[in-house]
Structure formats: structure tokens, C-alpha cells
Coordinates of N, CA and C in Angstrom, one line a residue:
M1 N 1.5 -287.7 -18.9 CA 1.1 -286.8 -17.9 C -0.2 -286.1 -18.1
A2 N -0.7 -286.2 -19.3 CA -2.0 -285.6 -19.7 C -3.2 -286.3 -19.0
D3 N -3.0 -287.5 -18.6 CA -4.1 -288.3 -18.1 C -4.1 -288.2 -16.5
L4 N -3.3 -287.4 -15.9 CA -3.3 -287.2 -14.5 C -4.7 -286.6 -14.0
P5 N -5.2 -287.1 -12.9 CA -6.5 -286.6 -12.4 C -6.3 -285.1 -12.0
D6 N -7.4 -284.3 -12.1 CA -7.4 -282.9 -11.8 C -6.9 -282.6 -10.4
E7 N -7.2 -283.5 -9.5 CA -6.8 -283.2 -8.1 C -5.4 -283.6 -7.7
T8 N -4.6 -283.9 -8.7 CA -3.2 -284.3 -8.5 C -2.4 -283.0 -8.0
E9 N -1.7 -283.1 -6.9 CA -1.0 -282.0 -6.3 C 0.5 -282.1 -6.6
E10 N 1.0 -283.3 -6.6 CA 2.5 -283.5 -6.8 C 2.7 -284.8 -7.6
V11 N 3.8 -284.8 -8.3 CA 4.3 -285.9 -9.1 C 5.7 -286.3 -8.7
I12 N 5.9 -287.5 -8.3 CA 7.2 -288.0 -8.0 C 7.7 -288.9 -9.1
G13 N 8.9 -288.5 -9.6 CA 9.5 -289.3 -10.8 C 11.0 -289.4 -10.6
D14 N 11.5 -290.3 -11.4 CA 13.0 -290.4 -11.4 C 13.6 -289.4 -12.4
R15 N 14.9 -289.5 -12.5 CA 15.7 -288.6 -13.3 C 15.3 -288.7 -14.8
G16 N 14.7 -289.8 -15.2 CA 14.3 -289.9 -16.6 C 13.2 -289.0 -17.0
Y17 N 12.5 -288.4 -16.0 CA 11.4 -287.5 -16.2 C 11.9 -286.0 -16.1
D18 N 13.2 -285.8 -15.9 CA 13.7 -284.5 -15.7 C 13.9 -283.8 -17.1
S19 N 12.9 -283.1 -17.5 CA 12.9 -282.3 -18.7 C 12.2 -281.0 -18.5
N20 N 12.6 -280.0 -19.2 CA 11.9 -278.7 -19.0 C 10.5 -278.8 -19.5
C21 N 10.3 -279.5 -20.5 CA 8.9 -279.7 -21.1 C 8.0 -280.3 -20.0
I22 N 8.4 -281.3 -19.4 CA 7.6 -282.0 -18.4 C 7.4 -281.1 -17.2
R23 N 8.4 -280.5 -16.7 CA 8.3 -279.5 -15.6 C 7.4 -278.4 -15.9
R24 N 7.5 -277.8 -17.1 CA 6.6 -276.7 -17.5 C 5.1 -277.2 -17.6
S25 N 4.9 -278.3 -18.1 CA 3.6 -278.9 -18.2 C 2.9 -279.0 -16.8
L26 N 3.7 -279.6 -15.9 CA 3.2 -279.8 -14.5 C 2.9 -278.4 -13.9
A27 N 3.8 -277.5 -14.0 CA 3.7 -276.1 -13.4 C 2.5 -275.4 -13.9
E28 N 2.2 -275.6 -15.2 CA 1.0 -274.9 -15.8 C -0.3 -275.5 -15.2
R29 N -0.3 -276.7 -14.7 CA -1.4 -277.3 -14.0 C -1.3 -277.2 -12.5
N30 N -0.4 -276.4 -12.0 CA -0.2 -276.2 -10.5 C 0.1 -277.5 -9.8
I31 N 0.9 -278.4 -10.5 CA 1.3 -279.6 -9.9 C 2.8 -279.5 -9.5
T32 N 3.2 -279.9 -8.3 CA 4.5 -279.8 -7.9 C 5.3 -281.0 -8.4
A33 N 6.4 -280.8 -9.0 CA 7.3 -281.8 -9.6 C 8.3 -282.2 -8.6
C34 N 8.3 -283.4 -8.1 CA 9.4 -283.9 -7.2 C 10.2 -284.9 -8.0
I35 N 11.1 -284.3 -8.8 CA 12.0 -285.0 -9.7 C 13.4 -284.5 -9.6
P36 N 14.3 -285.4 -9.2 CA 15.7 -285.0 -9.0 C 16.3 -284.6 -10.4
P37 N 17.1 -283.6 -10.4 CA 17.7 -283.2 -11.7 C 18.8 -284.2 -12.2
K38 N 18.9 -284.3 -13.5 CA 19.9 -285.2 -14.1 C 21.3 -284.6 -13.7
K39 N 22.2 -285.5 -13.7 CA 23.6 -285.1 -13.2 C 24.2 -284.1 -14.1
N40 N 23.9 -284.1 -15.4 CA 24.6 -283.2 -16.4 C 23.8 -281.9 -16.5
R41 N 22.8 -281.6 -15.8 CA 22.0 -280.4 -15.9 C 22.7 -279.2 -15.3
K42 N 22.8 -278.1 -16.1 CA 23.6 -277.0 -15.6 C 22.9 -276.2 -14.5
S43 N 21.6 -275.9 -14.7 CA 20.8 -275.3 -13.6 C 19.9 -276.4 -13.0
K44 N 20.2 -276.7 -11.8 CA 19.5 -277.8 -11.1 C 18.3 -277.3 -10.3
P45 N 17.1 -277.6 -10.8 CA 15.9 -277.2 -10.1 C 15.8 -278.0 -8.7
S46 N 15.2 -277.3 -7.7 CA 15.1 -277.9 -6.4 C 14.0 -279.0 -6.4
Y47 N 14.1 -279.9 -5.5 CA 13.0 -280.9 -5.3 C 13.1 -281.3 -3.8
D48 N 12.0 -281.9 -3.3 CA 11.9 -282.4 -1.9 C 12.6 -283.7 -1.8
W49 N 13.8 -283.8 -1.4 CA 14.6 -285.0 -1.3 C 13.9 -286.0 -0.4
H50 N 13.4 -285.6 0.7 CA 12.7 -286.5 1.7 C 11.5 -287.1 1.1
L51 N 10.7 -286.3 0.4 CA 9.5 -286.8 -0.3 C 9.9 -287.9 -1.3
Y52 N 10.9 -287.6 -2.1 CA 11.4 -288.5 -3.1 C 11.9 -289.8 -2.5
K53 N 12.6 -289.7 -1.4 CA 13.1 -290.9 -0.8 C 12.0 -291.7 -0.1
S54 N 11.0 -291.1 0.4 CA 9.9 -291.8 1.0 C 9.1 -292.6 0.0
A55 N 9.1 -292.2 -1.3 CA 8.4 -292.9 -2.3 C 9.2 -294.0 -2.9
T56 N 10.5 -294.1 -2.7 CA 11.2 -295.2 -3.3 C 11.5 -296.3 -2.4

């Protein structure tokens, strides 16, 4: 994630990228994370389902 261009506004990833560390890193750079939460996650962060589906 560190090599993303500065003009990146959002990142679309699968559940494998659902971690607090990755989400925090993206938020610090003002990048929107469009990552569905893992099924076993207790607090499920929201994401843009339509954007996620349009990319798959």
C-alpha cells in the first residue's frame, strides 16, 4: 500500500485486505477503503457495495 500514487482516492480490495492496520493506513492518507468486512469481524465497517461489485 505504501507505493500507491499520491492522487489515489479509493482502494478496492477483497476481504483478504480487511485489517485495522490497512484501513488505518489508508485513512491517514485520506484514501477511501472499499473493502468488505470479513465474516467473523464483530464491528463491520461500512463500504460501498455497488462500487465493490462494479470492480469485480
